[in-house]
Each structure stands twice: as structure tokens, then as C-alpha cells.
mmCIF file of C-alpha atoms and ligand atoms in Angstrom:
data_model
loop_
_atom_site.group_PDB
_atom_site.id
_atom_site.type_symbol
_atom_site.label_atom_id
_atom_site.label_comp_id
_atom_site.label_asym_id
_atom_site.label_seq_id
_atom_site.Cartn_x
_atom_site.Cartn_y
_atom_site.Cartn_z
ATOM 1 C CA UNK A 1 -17.336 27.340 0.133
ATOM 2 C CA UNK A 2 -13.895 26.513 -1.965
ATOM 3 C CA UNK A 3 -14.918 23.468 -4.285
ATOM 4 C CA UNK A 4 -13.809 20.027 -2.847
ATOM 5 C CA UNK A 5 -11.086 18.260 -5.306
ATOM 6 C CA UNK A 6 -12.377 15.526 -7.733
ATOM 7 C CA UNK A 7 -10.599 12.862 -8.280
ATOM 8 C CA UNK A 8 -11.355 10.917 -11.428
ATOM 9 C CA UNK A 9 -9.669 6.250 -9.861
ATOM 10 C CA UNK A 10 -10.853 2.982 -11.079
ATOM 11 C CA UNK A 11 -9.763 0.413 -8.511
ATOM 12 C CA UNK A 12 -8.843 -3.450 -9.813
ATOM 13 C CA UNK A 13 -7.235 -5.932 -7.650
ATOM 14 C CA UNK A 14 -4.684 -8.522 -8.906
ATOM 15 C CA UNK A 15 -4.730 -12.193 -6.782
ATOM 16 C CA UNK A 16 -6.551 -9.552 -4.410
ATOM 17 C CA UNK A 17 -4.021 -6.550 -4.138
ATOM 18 C CA UNK A 18 -5.721 -3.892 -5.091
ATOM 19 C CA UNK A 19 -4.632 -0.417 -7.614
ATOM 20 C CA UNK A 20 -5.952 2.895 -7.564
ATOM 21 C CA UNK A 21 -5.336 4.040 -10.396
ATOM 22 C CA UNK A 22 -5.772 7.936 -10.879
ATOM 23 C CA UNK A 23 -7.790 8.939 -14.540
ATOM 24 C CA UNK A 24 -8.239 12.970 -14.070
ATOM 25 C CA UNK A 25 -7.283 15.426 -11.341
ATOM 26 C CA UNK A 26 -3.603 14.308 -10.454
ATOM 27 C CA UNK A 27 -1.066 16.380 -10.140
ATOM 28 C CA UNK A 28 0.875 18.355 -13.160
ATOM 29 C CA UNK A 29 4.909 16.854 -13.034
ATOM 30 C CA UNK A 30 6.076 18.260 -16.173
ATOM 31 C CA UNK A 31 6.374 16.264 -19.363
ATOM 32 C CA UNK A 32 10.783 14.616 -18.253
ATOM 33 C CA UNK A 33 11.652 11.398 -17.965
ATOM 34 C CA UNK A 34 9.340 9.669 -14.989
ATOM 35 C CA UNK A 35 12.513 9.667 -12.442
ATOM 36 C CA UNK A 36 12.237 13.450 -12.266
ATOM 37 C CA UNK A 37 8.896 13.469 -12.176
ATOM 38 C CA UNK A 38 8.581 11.024 -8.979
ATOM 39 C CA UNK A 39 11.035 13.332 -7.720
ATOM 40 C CA UNK A 40 8.792 16.402 -8.465
ATOM 41 C CA UNK A 41 5.684 14.426 -7.010
ATOM 42 C CA UNK A 42 7.106 14.064 -3.548
ATOM 43 C CA UNK A 43 8.801 17.230 -3.413
ATOM 44 C CA UNK A 44 5.909 19.261 -3.922
ATOM 45 C CA UNK A 45 2.169 16.589 -3.765
ATOM 46 C CA UNK A 46 3.074 14.910 -1.927
ATOM 47 C CA UNK A 47 -0.163 15.509 0.063
ATOM 48 C CA UNK A 48 -1.858 14.073 -3.678
ATOM 49 C CA UNK A 49 -0.048 11.129 -2.298
ATOM 50 C CA UNK A 50 -1.595 10.870 1.462
ATOM 51 C CA UNK A 51 -5.148 12.599 -0.260
ATOM 52 C CA UNK A 52 -4.993 8.916 -2.371
ATOM 53 C CA UNK A 53 -4.151 6.671 -0.412
ATOM 54 C CA UNK A 54 -4.590 7.994 3.354
ATOM 55 C CA UNK A 55 -7.119 6.850 5.846
ATOM 56 C CA UNK A 56 -9.568 7.350 5.854
ATOM 57 C CA UNK A 57 -10.189 7.654 1.756
ATOM 58 C CA UNK A 58 -7.556 5.485 1.341
ATOM 59 C CA UNK A 59 -5.206 2.403 2.761
ATOM 60 C CA UNK A 60 -2.314 0.987 3.634
ATOM 61 C CA UNK A 61 -3.455 -1.814 1.437
ATOM 62 C CA UNK A 62 -4.594 0.146 -2.204
ATOM 63 C CA UNK A 63 -1.296 0.920 -4.313
ATOM 64 C CA UNK A 64 -1.798 4.526 -6.031
ATOM 65 C CA UNK A 65 -0.820 4.132 -10.035
ATOM 66 C CA UNK A 66 -0.795 7.546 -11.436
ATOM 67 C CA UNK A 67 -1.415 6.988 -14.893
ATOM 68 C CA UNK A 68 0.647 9.722 -16.813
ATOM 69 C CA UNK A 69 1.815 10.489 -20.595
ATOM 70 C CA UNK A 70 5.158 8.098 -21.330
ATOM 71 C CA UNK A 71 8.614 10.169 -21.999
ATOM 72 C CA UNK A 72 10.189 7.522 -23.071
ATOM 73 C CA UNK A 73 10.238 6.763 -27.379
ATOM 74 C CA UNK A 74 7.588 3.832 -28.165
ATOM 75 C CA UNK A 75 6.135 3.991 -24.956
ATOM 76 C CA UNK A 76 2.280 4.039 -25.623
ATOM 77 C CA UNK A 77 1.350 4.845 -21.362
ATOM 78 C CA UNK A 78 3.911 5.785 -18.551
ATOM 79 C CA UNK A 79 2.838 5.292 -14.846
ATOM 80 C CA UNK A 80 3.988 5.890 -10.956
ATOM 81 C CA UNK A 81 2.643 4.039 -8.117
ATOM 82 C CA UNK A 82 3.047 5.540 -5.048
ATOM 83 C CA UNK A 83 1.104 3.624 -1.413
ATOM 84 C CA UNK A 84 0.274 5.008 2.036
ATOM 85 C CA UNK A 85 4.072 5.455 2.944
ATOM 86 C CA UNK A 86 6.164 6.296 -0.324
ATOM 87 C CA UNK A 87 6.336 5.322 -4.264
ATOM 88 C CA UNK A 88 7.725 2.726 -6.125
ATOM 89 C CA UNK A 89 9.902 1.909 -8.322
ATOM 90 C CA UNK A 90 7.611 -0.544 -10.245
ATOM 91 C CA UNK A 91 4.690 -2.605 -9.546
ATOM 92 C CA UNK A 92 4.366 -5.950 -10.891
ATOM 93 C CA UNK A 93 0.315 -6.779 -9.600
ATOM 94 C CA UNK A 94 -0.292 -3.198 -10.249
ATOM 95 C CA UNK A 95 0.926 -3.083 -13.380
ATOM 96 C CA UNK A 96 -1.502 -6.165 -14.270
ATOM 97 C CA UNK A 97 -4.555 -3.935 -12.564
ATOM 98 C CA UNK A 98 -3.472 -0.823 -14.857
ATOM 99 C CA UNK A 99 -3.799 -2.892 -18.103
ATOM 100 C CA UNK A 100 -6.496 -4.539 -17.143
ATOM 101 C CA UNK A 101 -8.178 -0.397 -16.704
ATOM 102 C CA UNK A 102 -7.241 0.156 -19.580
ATOM 103 C CA UNK A 103 -8.606 -2.634 -21.389
ATOM 104 C CA UNK A 104 -11.799 -1.323 -19.423
ATOM 105 C CA UNK A 105 -11.943 1.336 -20.249
ATOM 106 C CA UNK A 106 -11.194 0.657 -23.983
ATOM 107 C CA UNK A 107 -7.873 2.130 -24.294
ATOM 108 C CA UNK A 108 -6.103 -0.839 -25.568
ATOM 109 C CA UNK A 109 -7.026 -4.537 -26.632
ATOM 110 C CA UNK A 110 -5.354 -7.348 -26.930
ATOM 111 C CA UNK A 111 -1.539 -7.239 -27.703
ATOM 112 C CA UNK A 112 1.133 -5.886 -27.245
ATOM 113 C CA UNK A 113 1.857 -2.188 -25.993
ATOM 114 C CA UNK A 114 4.904 0.014 -23.943
ATOM 115 C CA UNK A 115 4.741 1.685 -20.733
ATOM 116 C CA UNK A 116 7.246 4.092 -18.729
ATOM 117 C CA UNK A 117 7.748 3.378 -15.310
ATOM 118 C CA UNK A 118 10.261 6.146 -13.452
ATOM 119 C CA UNK A 119 12.979 2.825 -13.984
ATOM 120 C CA UNK A 120 12.378 2.297 -16.879
ATOM 121 C CA UNK A 121 9.970 1.086 -19.975
ATOM 122 C CA UNK A 122 8.390 -2.358 -19.281
ATOM 123 C CA UNK A 123 6.433 -4.600 -22.265
ATOM 124 C CA UNK A 124 3.204 -5.563 -21.131
ATOM 125 C CA UNK A 125 0.847 -7.976 -23.414
ATOM 126 C CA UNK A 126 -3.508 -8.165 -23.202
ATOM 127 C CA UNK A 127 -3.392 -12.002 -23.710
ATOM 128 C CA UNK A 128 -7.208 -12.385 -25.932
ATOM 129 C CA UNK A 129 -8.158 -14.333 -22.507
ATOM 130 C CA UNK A 130 -7.864 -11.431 -20.155
ATOM 131 C CA UNK A 131 -4.371 -13.025 -18.683
ATOM 132 C CA UNK A 132 -1.681 -10.379 -18.919
ATOM 133 C CA UNK A 133 1.767 -10.537 -18.916
ATOM 134 C CA UNK A 134 4.878 -8.716 -18.877
ATOM 135 C CA UNK A 135 8.847 -8.413 -19.177
ATOM 136 C CA UNK A 136 9.941 -6.549 -15.728
ATOM 137 C CA UNK A 137 12.812 -4.153 -15.301
ATOM 138 C CA UNK A 138 16.061 -6.489 -15.438
ATOM 139 C CA UNK A 139 17.050 -7.749 -12.093
ATOM 140 C CA UNK A 140 19.813 -9.181 -10.260
ATOM 141 C CA UNK A 141 21.006 -10.620 -6.625
ATOM 142 C CA UNK A 142 22.720 -8.946 -5.146
ATOM 143 C CA UNK A 143 23.530 -10.498 -2.360
ATOM 144 C CA UNK A 144 23.890 -14.146 -1.375
ATOM 145 C CA UNK A 145 23.988 -16.140 2.068
ATOM 146 C CA UNK A 146 23.708 -12.489 3.877
ATOM 147 C CA UNK A 147 23.018 -13.892 7.196
ATOM 148 C CA UNK A 148 21.772 -11.440 10.392
ATOM 149 C CA UNK A 149 20.793 -10.970 13.675
ATOM 150 C CA UNK A 150 17.549 -11.541 14.558
ATOM 151 C CA UNK A 151 16.634 -10.676 18.147
ATOM 152 C CA UNK A 152 14.871 -13.381 19.615
ATOM 153 C CA UNK A 153 15.339 -15.534 17.395
ATOM 154 C CA UNK A 154 19.239 -15.830 16.067
ATOM 155 C CA UNK A 155 20.958 -16.403 12.849
ATOM 156 C CA UNK A 156 18.937 -15.871 9.456
ATOM 157 C CA UNK A 157 19.939 -16.233 5.915
ATOM 158 C CA UNK A 158 19.262 -14.598 3.872
ATOM 159 C CA UNK A 159 19.247 -12.589 -0.025
ATOM 160 C CA UNK A 160 19.468 -9.233 -1.875
ATOM 161 C CA UNK A 161 18.036 -9.465 -5.382
ATOM 162 C CA UNK A 162 16.106 -5.565 -7.436
ATOM 163 C CA UNK A 163 13.026 -6.815 -9.325
ATOM 164 C CA UNK A 164 11.807 -3.157 -9.950
ATOM 165 C CA UNK A 165 12.086 -2.321 -5.873
ATOM 166 C CA UNK A 166 14.626 -3.898 -3.276
ATOM 167 C CA UNK A 167 13.871 -7.236 -1.105
ATOM 168 C CA UNK A 168 15.036 -9.571 1.539
ATOM 169 C CA UNK A 169 14.329 -13.183 0.382
ATOM 170 C CA UNK A 170 14.706 -15.807 2.933
ATOM 171 C CA UNK A 171 14.118 -19.643 2.406
ATOM 172 C CA UNK A 172 15.376 -20.894 5.438
ATOM 173 C CA UNK A 173 13.228 -19.532 8.442
ATOM 174 C CA UNK A 174 10.490 -21.615 11.249
ATOM 175 C CA UNK A 175 7.381 -18.759 10.401
ATOM 176 C CA UNK A 176 3.902 -20.927 8.580
ATOM 177 C CA UNK A 177 2.958 -18.905 5.774
ATOM 178 C CA UNK A 178 -1.017 -19.018 6.866
ATOM 179 C CA UNK A 179 -3.317 -16.792 6.132
ATOM 180 C CA UNK A 180 -4.266 -16.981 9.470
ATOM 181 C CA UNK A 181 -0.677 -16.598 11.038
ATOM 182 C CA UNK A 182 -0.556 -12.636 8.943
ATOM 183 C CA UNK A 183 0.342 -10.452 12.591
ATOM 184 C CA UNK A 184 2.594 -13.050 13.546
ATOM 185 C CA UNK A 185 5.141 -12.856 9.382
ATOM 186 C CA UNK A 186 4.037 -9.167 9.859
ATOM 187 C CA UNK A 187 6.282 -8.615 13.083
ATOM 188 C CA UNK A 188 9.019 -10.956 12.362
ATOM 189 C CA UNK A 189 9.612 -9.549 8.406
ATOM 190 C CA UNK A 190 9.076 -5.645 9.843
ATOM 191 C CA UNK A 191 11.980 -7.333 12.506
ATOM 192 C CA UNK A 192 13.627 -8.753 9.469
ATOM 193 C CA UNK A 193 13.343 -5.363 7.801
ATOM 194 C CA UNK A 194 14.911 -3.132 10.894
ATOM 195 C CA UNK A 195 17.943 -5.768 10.551
ATOM 196 C CA UNK A 196 19.003 -5.520 7.252
ATOM 197 C CA UNK A 197 18.683 -1.782 7.433
ATOM 198 C CA UNK A 198 21.178 -1.861 10.297
ATOM 199 C CA UNK A 199 23.895 -4.021 8.524
ATOM 200 C CA UNK A 200 23.595 -1.374 5.403
ATOM 201 C CA UNK A 201 21.251 -2.026 3.437
ATOM 202 C CA UNK A 202 18.558 0.918 4.197
ATOM 203 C CA UNK A 203 16.885 0.477 0.562
ATOM 204 C CA UNK A 204 15.460 -2.863 0.624
ATOM 205 C CA UNK A 205 12.344 -2.142 2.060
ATOM 206 C CA UNK A 206 10.278 -5.509 1.029
ATOM 207 C CA UNK A 207 10.374 -8.370 3.017
ATOM 208 C CA UNK A 208 9.761 -11.954 1.092
ATOM 209 C CA UNK A 209 9.097 -14.778 2.782
ATOM 210 C CA UNK A 210 8.878 -17.965 1.017
ATOM 211 C CA UNK A 211 7.009 -21.772 2.280
ATOM 212 C CA UNK A 212 5.736 -24.564 -0.283
ATOM 213 C CA UNK A 213 2.114 -24.653 -1.018
ATOM 214 C CA UNK A 214 0.049 -27.564 -0.870
ATOM 215 C CA UNK A 215 -1.176 -26.887 -4.734
ATOM 216 C CA UNK A 216 -1.234 -29.403 -7.262
ATOM 217 C CA UNK A 217 1.124 -27.290 -9.839
ATOM 218 C CA UNK A 218 2.154 -24.512 -7.537
ATOM 219 C CA UNK A 219 6.458 -24.341 -6.733
ATOM 220 C CA UNK A 220 6.051 -21.788 -3.639
ATOM 221 C CA UNK A 221 4.094 -19.741 -1.600
ATOM 222 C CA UNK A 222 5.188 -16.417 -0.373
ATOM 223 C CA UNK A 223 4.405 -13.869 2.420
ATOM 224 C CA UNK A 224 5.719 -10.565 1.454
ATOM 225 C CA UNK A 225 5.903 -7.201 3.403
ATOM 226 C CA UNK A 226 5.598 -4.430 1.680
ATOM 227 C CA UNK A 227 6.868 -0.326 2.929
ATOM 228 C CA UNK A 228 5.430 0.434 5.455
ATOM 229 C CA UNK A 229 3.184 -2.641 7.392
ATOM 230 C CA UNK A 230 1.098 -3.814 4.852
ATOM 231 C CA UNK A 231 1.737 -7.493 3.147
ATOM 232 C CA UNK A 232 0.934 -8.300 -0.709
ATOM 233 C CA UNK A 233 -2.364 -10.410 -1.126
ATOM 234 C CA UNK A 234 -0.497 -10.731 -4.443
ATOM 235 C CA UNK A 235 2.433 -12.951 -5.036
ATOM 236 C CA UNK A 236 4.406 -9.549 -5.712
ATOM 237 C CA UNK A 237 5.566 -9.104 -9.772
ATOM 238 C CA UNK A 238 8.861 -7.736 -8.309
ATOM 239 C CA UNK A 239 9.061 -10.049 -5.730
ATOM 240 C CA UNK A 240 8.602 -13.177 -7.785
ATOM 241 C CA UNK A 241 10.581 -11.401 -10.847
ATOM 242 C CA UNK A 242 13.726 -10.636 -7.140
ATOM 243 C CA UNK A 243 12.849 -14.843 -6.616
ATOM 244 C CA UNK A 244 13.672 -15.310 -10.483
ATOM 245 C CA UNK A 245 16.607 -13.383 -10.297
ATOM 246 C CA UNK A 246 17.857 -16.146 -7.069
ATOM 247 C CA UNK A 247 16.853 -19.030 -8.785
ATOM 248 C CA UNK A 248 18.645 -18.100 -12.282
ATOM 249 C CA UNK A 249 21.706 -16.892 -10.250
ATOM 250 C CA UNK A 250 22.142 -20.427 -8.581
ATOM 251 C CA UNK A 251 21.466 -22.615 -11.749
ATOM 252 C CA UNK A 252 17.938 -23.400 -10.123
ATOM 253 C CA UNK A 253 15.827 -22.942 -13.290
ATOM 254 C CA UNK A 254 16.366 -23.142 -16.643
ATOM 255 C CA UNK A 255 15.949 -19.796 -18.944
ATOM 256 C CA UNK A 256 12.086 -20.438 -19.939
ATOM 257 C CA UNK A 257 11.534 -22.835 -17.496
ATOM 258 C CA UNK A 258 7.625 -21.219 -15.569
ATOM 259 C CA UNK A 259 7.894 -20.883 -11.458
ATOM 260 C CA UNK A 260 4.701 -20.284 -10.447
ATOM 261 C CA UNK A 261 4.712 -18.157 -7.419
ATOM 262 C CA UNK A 262 1.417 -18.537 -5.207
ATOM 263 C CA UNK A 263 0.368 -15.815 -2.678
ATOM 264 C CA UNK A 264 -0.196 -15.961 1.091
ATOM 265 C CA UNK A 265 -3.807 -15.381 0.327
ATOM 266 C CA UNK A 266 -3.314 -18.508 -2.885
ATOM 267 C CA UNK A 267 -3.311 -16.058 -5.153
ATOM 268 C CA UNK A 268 -1.378 -17.441 -8.605
ATOM 269 C CA UNK A 269 2.076 -15.065 -11.024
ATOM 270 C CA UNK A 270 3.318 -16.949 -13.339
ATOM 271 C CA UNK A 271 6.641 -16.402 -13.952
ATOM 272 C CA UNK A 272 10.214 -17.361 -16.204
ATOM 273 C CA UNK A 273 13.046 -14.971 -17.467
ATOM 274 C CA UNK A 274 15.794 -14.965 -20.068
ATOM 275 C CA UNK A 275 18.738 -13.766 -19.862
ATOM 276 C CA UNK A 276 20.195 -9.862 -20.599
ATOM 277 C CA UNK A 277 24.332 -10.471 -20.195
ATOM 278 C CA UNK A 278 24.640 -11.275 -15.927
ATOM 279 C CA UNK A 279 20.623 -10.238 -15.363
ATOM 280 C CA UNK A 280 17.720 -11.748 -16.450
ATOM 281 C CA UNK A 281 14.454 -10.078 -17.899
ATOM 282 C CA UNK A 282 11.368 -11.996 -15.389
ATOM 283 C CA UNK A 283 7.992 -12.050 -17.795
ATOM 284 C CA UNK A 284 5.136 -12.314 -14.890
ATOM 285 C CA UNK A 285 1.985 -13.821 -15.840
ATOM 286 C CA UNK A 286 -1.570 -12.638 -14.119
ATOM 287 C CA UNK A 287 -5.213 -11.732 -13.536
ATOM 288 C CA UNK A 288 -6.306 -9.380 -12.438
ATOM 289 C CA UNK A 289 -10.430 -7.273 -12.426
ATOM 290 C CA UNK A 290 -11.817 -3.842 -12.274
ATOM 291 C CA UNK A 291 -13.942 -3.559 -8.757
ATOM 292 C CA UNK A 292 -14.498 0.388 -8.794
ATOM 293 C CA UNK A 293 -14.926 3.550 -11.147
ATOM 294 C CA UNK A 294 -15.480 6.247 -8.678
ATOM 295 C CA UNK A 295 -14.063 10.690 -8.075
ATOM 296 C CA UNK A 296 -12.935 10.820 -4.848
ATOM 297 C CA UNK A 297 -13.436 14.098 -3.225
ATOM 298 C CA UNK A 298 -11.059 15.946 -1.199
ATOM 299 C CA UNK A 299 -12.971 18.462 0.701
ATOM 300 C CA UNK A 300 -10.832 21.578 1.946
ATOM 301 C CA UNK A 301 -13.012 22.251 4.779
ATOM 302 C CA UNK A 302 -12.306 18.157 5.793
ATOM 303 C CA UNK A 303 -9.187 17.964 8.334
ATOM 304 C CA UNK A 304 -8.677 14.653 6.572
ATOM 305 C CA UNK A 305 -8.897 16.134 3.025
ATOM 306 C CA UNK A 306 -4.917 14.654 2.915
ATOM 307 C CA UNK A 307 -5.459 12.042 5.218
ATOM 308 C CA UNK A 308 -4.992 10.993 8.692
ATOM 309 C CA UNK A 309 -0.881 12.037 9.158
HETATM 310 O O1 PYC B 1 3.518 -6.819 -7.841
HETATM 311 O O2 PYC B 1 5.503 -5.605 -7.346
HETATM 312 C C1 PYC B 1 4.480 -6.154 -7.021
HETATM 313 C C2 PYC B 1 3.976 -5.484 -5.806
HETATM 314 C C3 PYC B 1 5.055 -3.985 -4.745
HETATM 315 C C4 PYC B 1 3.982 -3.966 -3.602
HETATM 316 C C5 PYC B 1 2.475 -4.157 -3.854
HETATM 317 N N1 PYC B 1 3.082 -5.296 -4.729
#
């Protein structure tokens, strides 16, 4: 009998959104830039992604993070994020989970670090109180007030923005942003994603609805549909970055001013930005907690060793 594949992982959650950090047992993707390594991952080792993320071992909620050697000078770590349906350019909650996991492993102490990702290097900071901040990739709004027609709903106005992933952001809608309403929100945002794709923007794979929060000190509550059908339990670091890019473009948030974004489950990220040319550099702050240190086993005799596909 062939020995099972053994994959050493560390699970954390950031504001309720899980991250599975792969420490050992991952594929050899070579030593090139991370943007090239993610292509090798996709083309030659996609079964590793489905092994870690697919059911019954994984789930649509879990975001995977393959820890790798960096390529960009000055970076101490590299990471490639993936989920049950594909690969993510960047992942904010995952970055916070990664930093807290590295601290748990004793590989970093409070202070600054630089992390290489497929969409560019990012700077992160582990604060002495355990909070994590990261400066995201340059973020910007690409379309303002794009009109979408949703069958059964009518016209909906949205913005399209980049925050390390592509987002469709909607402020004006008739949806209740409550946990009890997740099935309806998932259906609504899935139809928005289809409409955005049909309008010529198939790369926009995250949809973000905004509404008021009842929590003192919070600026806004969101619901974020991730690629696939899962919603982000955290306020979404790349989604909050896309929101900051829109607020900055509309002159609604000053450089350095704080924006507190709450998720649909009530967890919070604090965001602010500085300018870089006609883009912004968002800084996002949040907390994560380690949940499990474990070894995944994938038995070659198991018909679902590489997930239910
Ligand atoms: O926090 O950026 C994020 C994120 C993307 C998908 C899930 N979380």
C-alpha cells in the first residue's frame, strides 16, 4: 500500500474567516517570481489545491496559504493564496492569519516584515498587542457608477475597484445585511457577479454590498461574496482596500483618516490609506487566532483524496 501524502498545516481564523497555512508537504513550484509560481501551481499541481481545500478535507470557506520562499528582494516570506475554486491574487484576512501563525511558530517577533505575493510584495507589522497591520498593494477604482441590469430587480449602480482582487461594490440596494439573510445575500450577489461578467468584466470575482452598522464607532457593515459561493466572514482585507480606493476617489475619506469596516458576522478591520500617484496604498489592521496544528493525510486509495470534484 502506498504511503499517504502528509501535509503539515496550521489553521487560524481572522474575524471568523479561516486560513489554512501549508507548512510542509506542498508542491515544488521552482524559484521564480510568485506570479510565475502560481501559474505552475495552477497548471501542474492543481490537485494539491483541491486536496487541501476540497471537501471532505477542506471546505468552501477555508482559504489556503502556501508558505514559500520569497523571490522579491527584501521579503522574508512568500505566500500563494488559494481556495476551493482557484487562486487569489492577495488575501487580507489570510495575510493577518499568516503573520499570527508565523508568530505562533516563533518565526517572527513583533515588528515589521515583508511578504512576497503573486500580485507584488506587501509590508506587514505584528504589533506588541498581537494586532496585525499590512500595507496592501496599490489599489484603485476602475469604473464608477456602472449600471447593471438584474432580472427581477432592475438597474443597480456599482463601482469596480482593485484591492489585490477585483471587486464590484454596491452601496444602494434593498438587501438586509444580516447573518440570518445570508442565503438571500448569496443569491443576490451571485446574480450581480454574473451581470458584471456579462457587462465585459469577467475578472471581477468578488461582490461587496455595504450598509449601515448599529455598532458605535463603525463606519459601515459589508457582505462579501468570494469566488465560488462562500461569503467572507471577515470584513475582507482586499475588499476594504477596494472600498478605501472608492472613498478616496470620491473625496469622502481623507489621507490617514480611519475607516472601520464591520463584516456580516460583526468582526472589524480598521483601514486608512496614503496616496501613491493616482492610486492608494491601504493599511488594514485586524486580529487572528490560531485554531489547529495538524497533519492532513491524503491516502492514494481514497477515492476522494483530491477532494470531491
Ligand atoms: O480578506 O482579502 C481578504 C479575502 C479575500 C477573500 C477572502 N478574504
